[in-house]
Short mmCIF file of C-alpha atoms in Angstrom, two decimals:
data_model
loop_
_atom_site.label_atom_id
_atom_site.label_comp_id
_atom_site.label_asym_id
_atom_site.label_seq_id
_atom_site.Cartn_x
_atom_site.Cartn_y
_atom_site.Cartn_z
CA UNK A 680 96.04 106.34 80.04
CA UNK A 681 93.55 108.94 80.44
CA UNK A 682 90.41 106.87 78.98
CA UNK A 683 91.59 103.75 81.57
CA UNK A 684 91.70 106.63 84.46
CA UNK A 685 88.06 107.57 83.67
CA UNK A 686 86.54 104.38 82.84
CA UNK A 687 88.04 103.56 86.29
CA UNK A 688 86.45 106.65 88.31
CA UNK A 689 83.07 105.71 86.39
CA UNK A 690 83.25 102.27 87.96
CA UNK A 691 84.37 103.86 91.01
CA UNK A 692 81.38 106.03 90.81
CA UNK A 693 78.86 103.82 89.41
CA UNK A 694 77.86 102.16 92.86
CA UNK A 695 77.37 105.76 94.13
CA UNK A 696 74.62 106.52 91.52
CA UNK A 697 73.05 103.49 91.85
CA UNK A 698 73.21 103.53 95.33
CA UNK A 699 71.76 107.23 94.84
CA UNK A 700 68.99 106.67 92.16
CA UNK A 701 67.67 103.01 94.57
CA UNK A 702 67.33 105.63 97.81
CA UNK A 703 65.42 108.33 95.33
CA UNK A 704 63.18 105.51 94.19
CA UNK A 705 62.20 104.40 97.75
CA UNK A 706 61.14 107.86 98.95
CA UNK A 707 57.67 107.97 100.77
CA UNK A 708 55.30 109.77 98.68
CA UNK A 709 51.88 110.99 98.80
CA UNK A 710 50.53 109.18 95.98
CA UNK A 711 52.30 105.58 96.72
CA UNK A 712 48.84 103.80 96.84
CA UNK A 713 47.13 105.65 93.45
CA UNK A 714 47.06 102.45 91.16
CA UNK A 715 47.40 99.77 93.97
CA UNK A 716 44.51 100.98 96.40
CA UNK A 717 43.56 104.33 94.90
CA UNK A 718 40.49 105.20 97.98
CA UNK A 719 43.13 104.12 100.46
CA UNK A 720 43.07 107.68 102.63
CA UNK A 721 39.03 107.78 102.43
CA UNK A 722 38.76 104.32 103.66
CA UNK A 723 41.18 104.94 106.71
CA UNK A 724 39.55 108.02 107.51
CA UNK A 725 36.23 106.44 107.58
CA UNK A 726 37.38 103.76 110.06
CA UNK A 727 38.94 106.41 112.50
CA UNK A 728 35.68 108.31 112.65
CA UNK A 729 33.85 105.84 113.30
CA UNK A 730 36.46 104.85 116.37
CA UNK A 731 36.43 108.18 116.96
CA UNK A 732 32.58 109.03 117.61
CA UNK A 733 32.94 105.85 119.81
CA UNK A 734 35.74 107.81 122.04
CA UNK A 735 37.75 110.99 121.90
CA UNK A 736 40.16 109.08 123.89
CA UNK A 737 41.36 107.34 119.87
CA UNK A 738 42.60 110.88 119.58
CA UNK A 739 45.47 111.10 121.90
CA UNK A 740 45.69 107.30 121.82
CA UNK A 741 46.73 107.02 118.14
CA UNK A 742 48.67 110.73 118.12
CA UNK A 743 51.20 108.83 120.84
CA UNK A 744 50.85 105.47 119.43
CA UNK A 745 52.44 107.37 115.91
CA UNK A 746 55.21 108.92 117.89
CA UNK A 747 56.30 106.20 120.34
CA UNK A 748 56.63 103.84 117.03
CA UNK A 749 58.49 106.12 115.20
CA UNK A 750 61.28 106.89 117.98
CA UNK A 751 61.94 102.92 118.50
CA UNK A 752 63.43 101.23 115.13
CA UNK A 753 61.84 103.98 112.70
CA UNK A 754 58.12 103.70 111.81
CA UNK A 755 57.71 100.45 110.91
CA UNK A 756 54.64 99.71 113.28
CA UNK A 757 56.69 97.36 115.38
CA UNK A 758 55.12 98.93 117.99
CA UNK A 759 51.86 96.87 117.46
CA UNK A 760 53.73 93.72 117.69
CA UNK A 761 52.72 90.91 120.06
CA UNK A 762 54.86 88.20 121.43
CA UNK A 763 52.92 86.49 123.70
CA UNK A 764 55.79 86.15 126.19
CA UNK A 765 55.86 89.71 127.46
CA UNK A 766 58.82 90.78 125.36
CA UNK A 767 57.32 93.13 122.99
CA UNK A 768 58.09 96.96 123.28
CA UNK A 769 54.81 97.75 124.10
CA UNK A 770 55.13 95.70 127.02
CA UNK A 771 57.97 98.38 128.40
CA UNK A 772 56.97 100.61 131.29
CA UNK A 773 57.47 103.52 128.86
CA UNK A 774 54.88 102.00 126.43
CA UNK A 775 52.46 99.80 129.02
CA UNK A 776 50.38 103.47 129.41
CA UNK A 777 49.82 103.10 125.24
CA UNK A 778 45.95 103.68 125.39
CA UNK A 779 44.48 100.35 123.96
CA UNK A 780 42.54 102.52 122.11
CA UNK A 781 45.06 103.53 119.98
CA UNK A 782 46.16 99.92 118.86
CA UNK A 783 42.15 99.24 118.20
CA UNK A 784 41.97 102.25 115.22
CA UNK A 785 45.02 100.82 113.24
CA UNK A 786 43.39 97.37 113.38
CA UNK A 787 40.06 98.35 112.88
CA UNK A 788 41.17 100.77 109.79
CA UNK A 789 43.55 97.56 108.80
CA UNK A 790 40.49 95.25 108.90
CA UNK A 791 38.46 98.17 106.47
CA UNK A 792 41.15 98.44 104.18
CA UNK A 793 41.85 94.74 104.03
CA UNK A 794 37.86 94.53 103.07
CA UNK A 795 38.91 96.07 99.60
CA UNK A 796 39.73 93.42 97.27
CA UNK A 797 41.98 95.59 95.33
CA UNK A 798 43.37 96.89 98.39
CA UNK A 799 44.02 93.33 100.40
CA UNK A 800 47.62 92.64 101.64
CA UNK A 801 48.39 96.01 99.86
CA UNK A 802 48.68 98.55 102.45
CA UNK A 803 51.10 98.11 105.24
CA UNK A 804 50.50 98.68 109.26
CA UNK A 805 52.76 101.72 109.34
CA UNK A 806 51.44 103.94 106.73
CA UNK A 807 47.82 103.25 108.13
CA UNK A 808 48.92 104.27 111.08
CA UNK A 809 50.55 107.61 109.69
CA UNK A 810 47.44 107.70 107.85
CA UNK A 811 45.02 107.21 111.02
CA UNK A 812 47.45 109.94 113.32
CA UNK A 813 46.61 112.62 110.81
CA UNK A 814 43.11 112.25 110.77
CA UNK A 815 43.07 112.27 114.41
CA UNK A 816 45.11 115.71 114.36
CA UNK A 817 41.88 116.81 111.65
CA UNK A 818 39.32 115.72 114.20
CA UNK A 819 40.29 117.53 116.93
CA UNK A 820 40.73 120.81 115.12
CA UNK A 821 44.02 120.72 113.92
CA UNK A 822 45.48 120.75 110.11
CA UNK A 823 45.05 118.26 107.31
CA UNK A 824 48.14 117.55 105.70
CA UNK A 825 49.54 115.32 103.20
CA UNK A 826 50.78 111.98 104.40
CA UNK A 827 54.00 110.39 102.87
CA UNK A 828 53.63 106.65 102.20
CA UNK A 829 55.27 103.66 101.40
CA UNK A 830 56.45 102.28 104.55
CA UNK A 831 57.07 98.61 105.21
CA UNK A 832 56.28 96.85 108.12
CA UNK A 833 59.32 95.69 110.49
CA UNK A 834 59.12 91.92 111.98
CA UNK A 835 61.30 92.80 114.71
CA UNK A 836 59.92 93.77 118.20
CA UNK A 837 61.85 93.54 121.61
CA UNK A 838 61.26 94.99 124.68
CA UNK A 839 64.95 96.30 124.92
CA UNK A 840 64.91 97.93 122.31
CA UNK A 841 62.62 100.83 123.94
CA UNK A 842 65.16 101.19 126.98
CA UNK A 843 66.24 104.68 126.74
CA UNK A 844 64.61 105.75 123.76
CA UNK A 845 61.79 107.85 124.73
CA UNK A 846 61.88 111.53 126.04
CA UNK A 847 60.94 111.46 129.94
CA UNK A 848 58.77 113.51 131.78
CA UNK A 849 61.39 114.73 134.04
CA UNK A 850 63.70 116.19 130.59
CA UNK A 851 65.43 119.49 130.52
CA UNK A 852 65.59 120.99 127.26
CA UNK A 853 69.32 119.48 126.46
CA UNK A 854 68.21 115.71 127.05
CA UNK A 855 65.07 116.62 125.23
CA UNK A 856 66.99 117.98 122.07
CA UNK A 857 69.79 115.44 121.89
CA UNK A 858 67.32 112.46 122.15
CA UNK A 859 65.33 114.13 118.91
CA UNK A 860 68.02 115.14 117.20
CA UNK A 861 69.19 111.69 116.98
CA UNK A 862 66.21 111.32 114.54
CA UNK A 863 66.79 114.70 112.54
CA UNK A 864 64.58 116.56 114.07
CA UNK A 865 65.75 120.39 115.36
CA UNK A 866 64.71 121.94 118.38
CA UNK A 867 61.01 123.85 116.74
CA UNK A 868 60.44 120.19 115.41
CA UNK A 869 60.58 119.17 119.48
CA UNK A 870 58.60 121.75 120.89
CA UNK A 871 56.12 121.77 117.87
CA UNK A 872 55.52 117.68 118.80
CA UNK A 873 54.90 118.49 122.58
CA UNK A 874 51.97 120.49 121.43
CA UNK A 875 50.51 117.57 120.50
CA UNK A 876 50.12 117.35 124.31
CA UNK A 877 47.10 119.57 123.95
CA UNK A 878 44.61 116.98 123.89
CA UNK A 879 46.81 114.55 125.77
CA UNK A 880 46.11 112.65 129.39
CA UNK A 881 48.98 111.59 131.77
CA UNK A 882 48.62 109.32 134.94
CA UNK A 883 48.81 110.78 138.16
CA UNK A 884 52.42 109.11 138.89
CA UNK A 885 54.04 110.87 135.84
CA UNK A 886 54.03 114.15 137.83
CA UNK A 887 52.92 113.72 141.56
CA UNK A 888 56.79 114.35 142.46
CA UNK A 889 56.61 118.04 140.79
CA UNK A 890 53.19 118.74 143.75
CA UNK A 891 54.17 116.58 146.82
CA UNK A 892 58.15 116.36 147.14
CA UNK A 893 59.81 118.09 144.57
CA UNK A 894 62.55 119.05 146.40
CA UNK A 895 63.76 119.45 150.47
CA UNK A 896 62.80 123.37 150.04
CA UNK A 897 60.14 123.55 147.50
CA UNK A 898 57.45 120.98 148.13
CA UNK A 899 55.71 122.23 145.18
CA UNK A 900 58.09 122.62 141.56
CA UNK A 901 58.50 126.10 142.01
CA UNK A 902 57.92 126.55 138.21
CA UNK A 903 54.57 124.94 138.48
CA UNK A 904 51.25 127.59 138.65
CA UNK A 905 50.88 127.48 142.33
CA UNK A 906 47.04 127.42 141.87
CA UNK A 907 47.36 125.16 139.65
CA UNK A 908 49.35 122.76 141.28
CA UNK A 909 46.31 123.34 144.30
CA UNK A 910 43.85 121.90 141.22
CA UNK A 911 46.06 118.63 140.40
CA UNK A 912 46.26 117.87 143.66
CA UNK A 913 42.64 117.54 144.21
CA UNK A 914 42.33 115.26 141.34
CA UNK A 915 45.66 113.46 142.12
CA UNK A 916 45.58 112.95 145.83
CA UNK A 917 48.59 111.25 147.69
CA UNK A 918 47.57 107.82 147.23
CA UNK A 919 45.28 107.86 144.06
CA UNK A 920 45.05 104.90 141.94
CA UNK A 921 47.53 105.02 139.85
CA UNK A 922 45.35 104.34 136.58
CA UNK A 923 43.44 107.69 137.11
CA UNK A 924 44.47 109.97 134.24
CA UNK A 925 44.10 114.00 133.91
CA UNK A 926 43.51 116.45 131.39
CA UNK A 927 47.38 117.46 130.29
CA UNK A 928 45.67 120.94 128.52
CA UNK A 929 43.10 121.66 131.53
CA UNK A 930 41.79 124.72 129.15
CA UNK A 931 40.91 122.99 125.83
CA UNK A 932 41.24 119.24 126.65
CA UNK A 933 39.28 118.05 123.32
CA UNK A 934 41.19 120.62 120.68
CA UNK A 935 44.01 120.53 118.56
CA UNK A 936 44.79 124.20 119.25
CA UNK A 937 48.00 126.19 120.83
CA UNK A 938 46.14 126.28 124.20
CA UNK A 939 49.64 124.24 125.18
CA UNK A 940 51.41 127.10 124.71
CA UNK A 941 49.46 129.77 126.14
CA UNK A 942 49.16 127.20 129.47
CA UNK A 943 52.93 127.00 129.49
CA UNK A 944 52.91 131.13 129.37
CA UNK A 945 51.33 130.50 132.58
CA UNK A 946 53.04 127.88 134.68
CA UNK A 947 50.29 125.21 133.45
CA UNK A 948 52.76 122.62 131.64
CA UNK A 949 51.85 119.46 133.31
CA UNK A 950 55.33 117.48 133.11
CA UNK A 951 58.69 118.83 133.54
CA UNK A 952 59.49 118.31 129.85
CA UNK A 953 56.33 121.02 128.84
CA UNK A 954 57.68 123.67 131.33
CA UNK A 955 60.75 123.69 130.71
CA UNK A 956 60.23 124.72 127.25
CA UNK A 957 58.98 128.21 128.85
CA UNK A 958 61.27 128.67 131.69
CA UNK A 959 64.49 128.02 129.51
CA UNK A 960 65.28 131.46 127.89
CA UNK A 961 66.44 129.33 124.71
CA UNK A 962 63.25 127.92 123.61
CA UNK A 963 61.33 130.41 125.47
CA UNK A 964 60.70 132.51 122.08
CA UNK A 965 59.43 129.35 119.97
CA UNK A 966 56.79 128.78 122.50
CA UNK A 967 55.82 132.74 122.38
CA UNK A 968 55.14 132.30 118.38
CA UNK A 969 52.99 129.47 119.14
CA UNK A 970 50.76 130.72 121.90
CA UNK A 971 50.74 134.01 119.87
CA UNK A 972 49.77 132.42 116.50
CA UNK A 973 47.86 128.36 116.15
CA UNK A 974 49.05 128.79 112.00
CA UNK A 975 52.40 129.22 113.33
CA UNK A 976 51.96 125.91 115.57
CA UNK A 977 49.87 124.27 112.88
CA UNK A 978 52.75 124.98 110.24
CA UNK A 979 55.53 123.67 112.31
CA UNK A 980 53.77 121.00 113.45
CA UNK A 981 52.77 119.80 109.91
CA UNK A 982 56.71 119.96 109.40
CA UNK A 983 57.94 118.26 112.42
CA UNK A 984 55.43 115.49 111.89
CA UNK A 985 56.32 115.00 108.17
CA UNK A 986 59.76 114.69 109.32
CA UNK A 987 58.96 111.89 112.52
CA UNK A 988 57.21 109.95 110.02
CA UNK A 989 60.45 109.30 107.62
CA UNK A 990 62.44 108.09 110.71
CA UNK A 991 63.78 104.66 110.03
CA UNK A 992 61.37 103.71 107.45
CA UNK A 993 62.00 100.45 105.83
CA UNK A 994 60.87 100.70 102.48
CA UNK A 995 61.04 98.66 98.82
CA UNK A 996 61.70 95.27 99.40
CA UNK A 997 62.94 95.49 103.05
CA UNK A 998 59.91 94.59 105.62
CA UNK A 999 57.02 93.55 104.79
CA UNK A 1000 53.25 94.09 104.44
CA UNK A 1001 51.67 92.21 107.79
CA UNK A 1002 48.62 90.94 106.84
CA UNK A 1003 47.78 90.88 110.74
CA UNK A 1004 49.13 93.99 112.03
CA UNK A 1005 50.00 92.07 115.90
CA UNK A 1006 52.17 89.56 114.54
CA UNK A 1007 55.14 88.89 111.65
CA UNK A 1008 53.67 86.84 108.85
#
């Protein structure tokens, strides 16, 4: 009786540790390309240099092409996804503002890859664009770190699917720390990925409400640096077209630095969503560390970033590897 008990808790618990050993043996992991395309990293990086000396604006471009991927169905580049009938998420209003730019240095870097023989159909969409977002972050100044690969790419893309998944310019720190905590990140993970805002650009429209009508007794966002606000509304008069873009760090536009948080120290946080990360008392000490110390901010954000890019992967056998990253194959 007791051997039939066991053998029955063994079969019981056999689908556990299988289920256990397949999700151990799908992991990302630095090294996922070292016999199939072994110079994968040094060929990316070349191609986003190159992009690079041709604009600073790849920068920014990819660092929010990464993110805006990752917090829609996982990373599984869906974001790059065409359909041709105007239902792809980057045809959303939260996505239209995606700097073209950003698209251009995944399929450039695909194209450079895919130039490899070894390397051909090898590499997927996703992990080249984790790949290109970190040596965007070296670029500018910021850290190198290791990049976890082995992401498939997802054939799904739908416009819907964006609705409501993307933190706002107008957040408080609640909205801002439920919507990433749905994706396992904390609240140092959150403010350590706004600081990526520090060689971000915004369009005028994202904030004109917080210097011309933010409320019936403050016309100016009371929070906002008062000379400051003067400044953005020179270069973001009443009616400007609404494809002019600023500066979102007006100190150190072109670095990868904790400028951010030393702006936010002063009522400089462009958006809502920055300031607030200063004005509320709860992550008012995170953003202290930062603007105190850029290894503290380069540390966390190393962290948080490892930690977006494992959001939703599809790995093993699920996906595939696009062989043109703007459409299925």
């Amino acid at each position: 009786m007791e051997n039939r008990s066991k053998i029955v808790v063994s079969l019981v618990l056999l689908p556990l540790l299988l289920t256990t050993i397949s999700a151990q043996s799908t992991k990302l992991t630095p090294n996922f390309y070292k016999t199939t395309c072994p110079n994968v990293e040094s060929i990316v990086r070349s191609a986003v240099q190159k992009k690079f000396q041709q604009t600073f604006v790849t920068a920014p471009a990819t660092l929010r092409l990464f993110f805006h991927d990752c917090f829609v169905r996982g990373c599984d580049a869906s974001i790059l996804l065409a359909t041709g009938n105007g239902n792809a998420e980057k045809d959303h209003p939260d996505d239209i503002s995606l700097a073209g730019d950003g698209f251009d240095t995944v399929i450039k870097a695909k194209a450079a890859v895919d130039s490899n023989p070894q390397c051909r159909n090898k590499v997927s969409c996703a992990d080249i664009l984790a790949l290109a977002t970190r040596d965007v972050v070296q670029l500018t100044g910021g850290p190198f770190y290791r990049v976890e690969l082995g992401r498939r790419d997802g054939r799904i893309t739908t416009k819907a699917s964006v609705q409501r998944q993307l933190p706002g310019p107008n957040f408080k720190l609640d909205q801002l720390n439920s919507m990433f905590a749905r994706h396992g990140l904390s609240q140092t993970d959150m403010i350590a990925l706004s600081g990526a805002h520090t060689i971000g650009f915004a369009h005028c429209g994202r904030f004109s409400k917080r210097i011309f009508n933010f409320s019936p007794r403050n016309i100016i966002d009371p929070t906002l640096n008062f000379r400051y606000a003067l400044q953005l509304r020179q270069m973001c008069p009443r009616n400007v077209d609404p494809r002019i873009a600023i500066n979102m760090d007006p100190t150190t536009p072109r670095t990868f630095d904790n400028a951010y948080y030393k702006n936010l120290q002063q009522g400089m946080g462009l958006f809502t969503s920055d300031q607030v990360l200063f004005s509320d008392p709860r992550s008012r000490g995170t953003v202290n560390l930062f603007a105190s110390s850029n290894a503290a901010f380069h540390n966390a954000f190393v962290a948080a970033i490892t930690k977006l890019g494992r959001v939703g992967v599809l790995t093993g056998k699920q996906g595939e590897i696009r062989r043109d990253c703007t459409r299925p194959n």
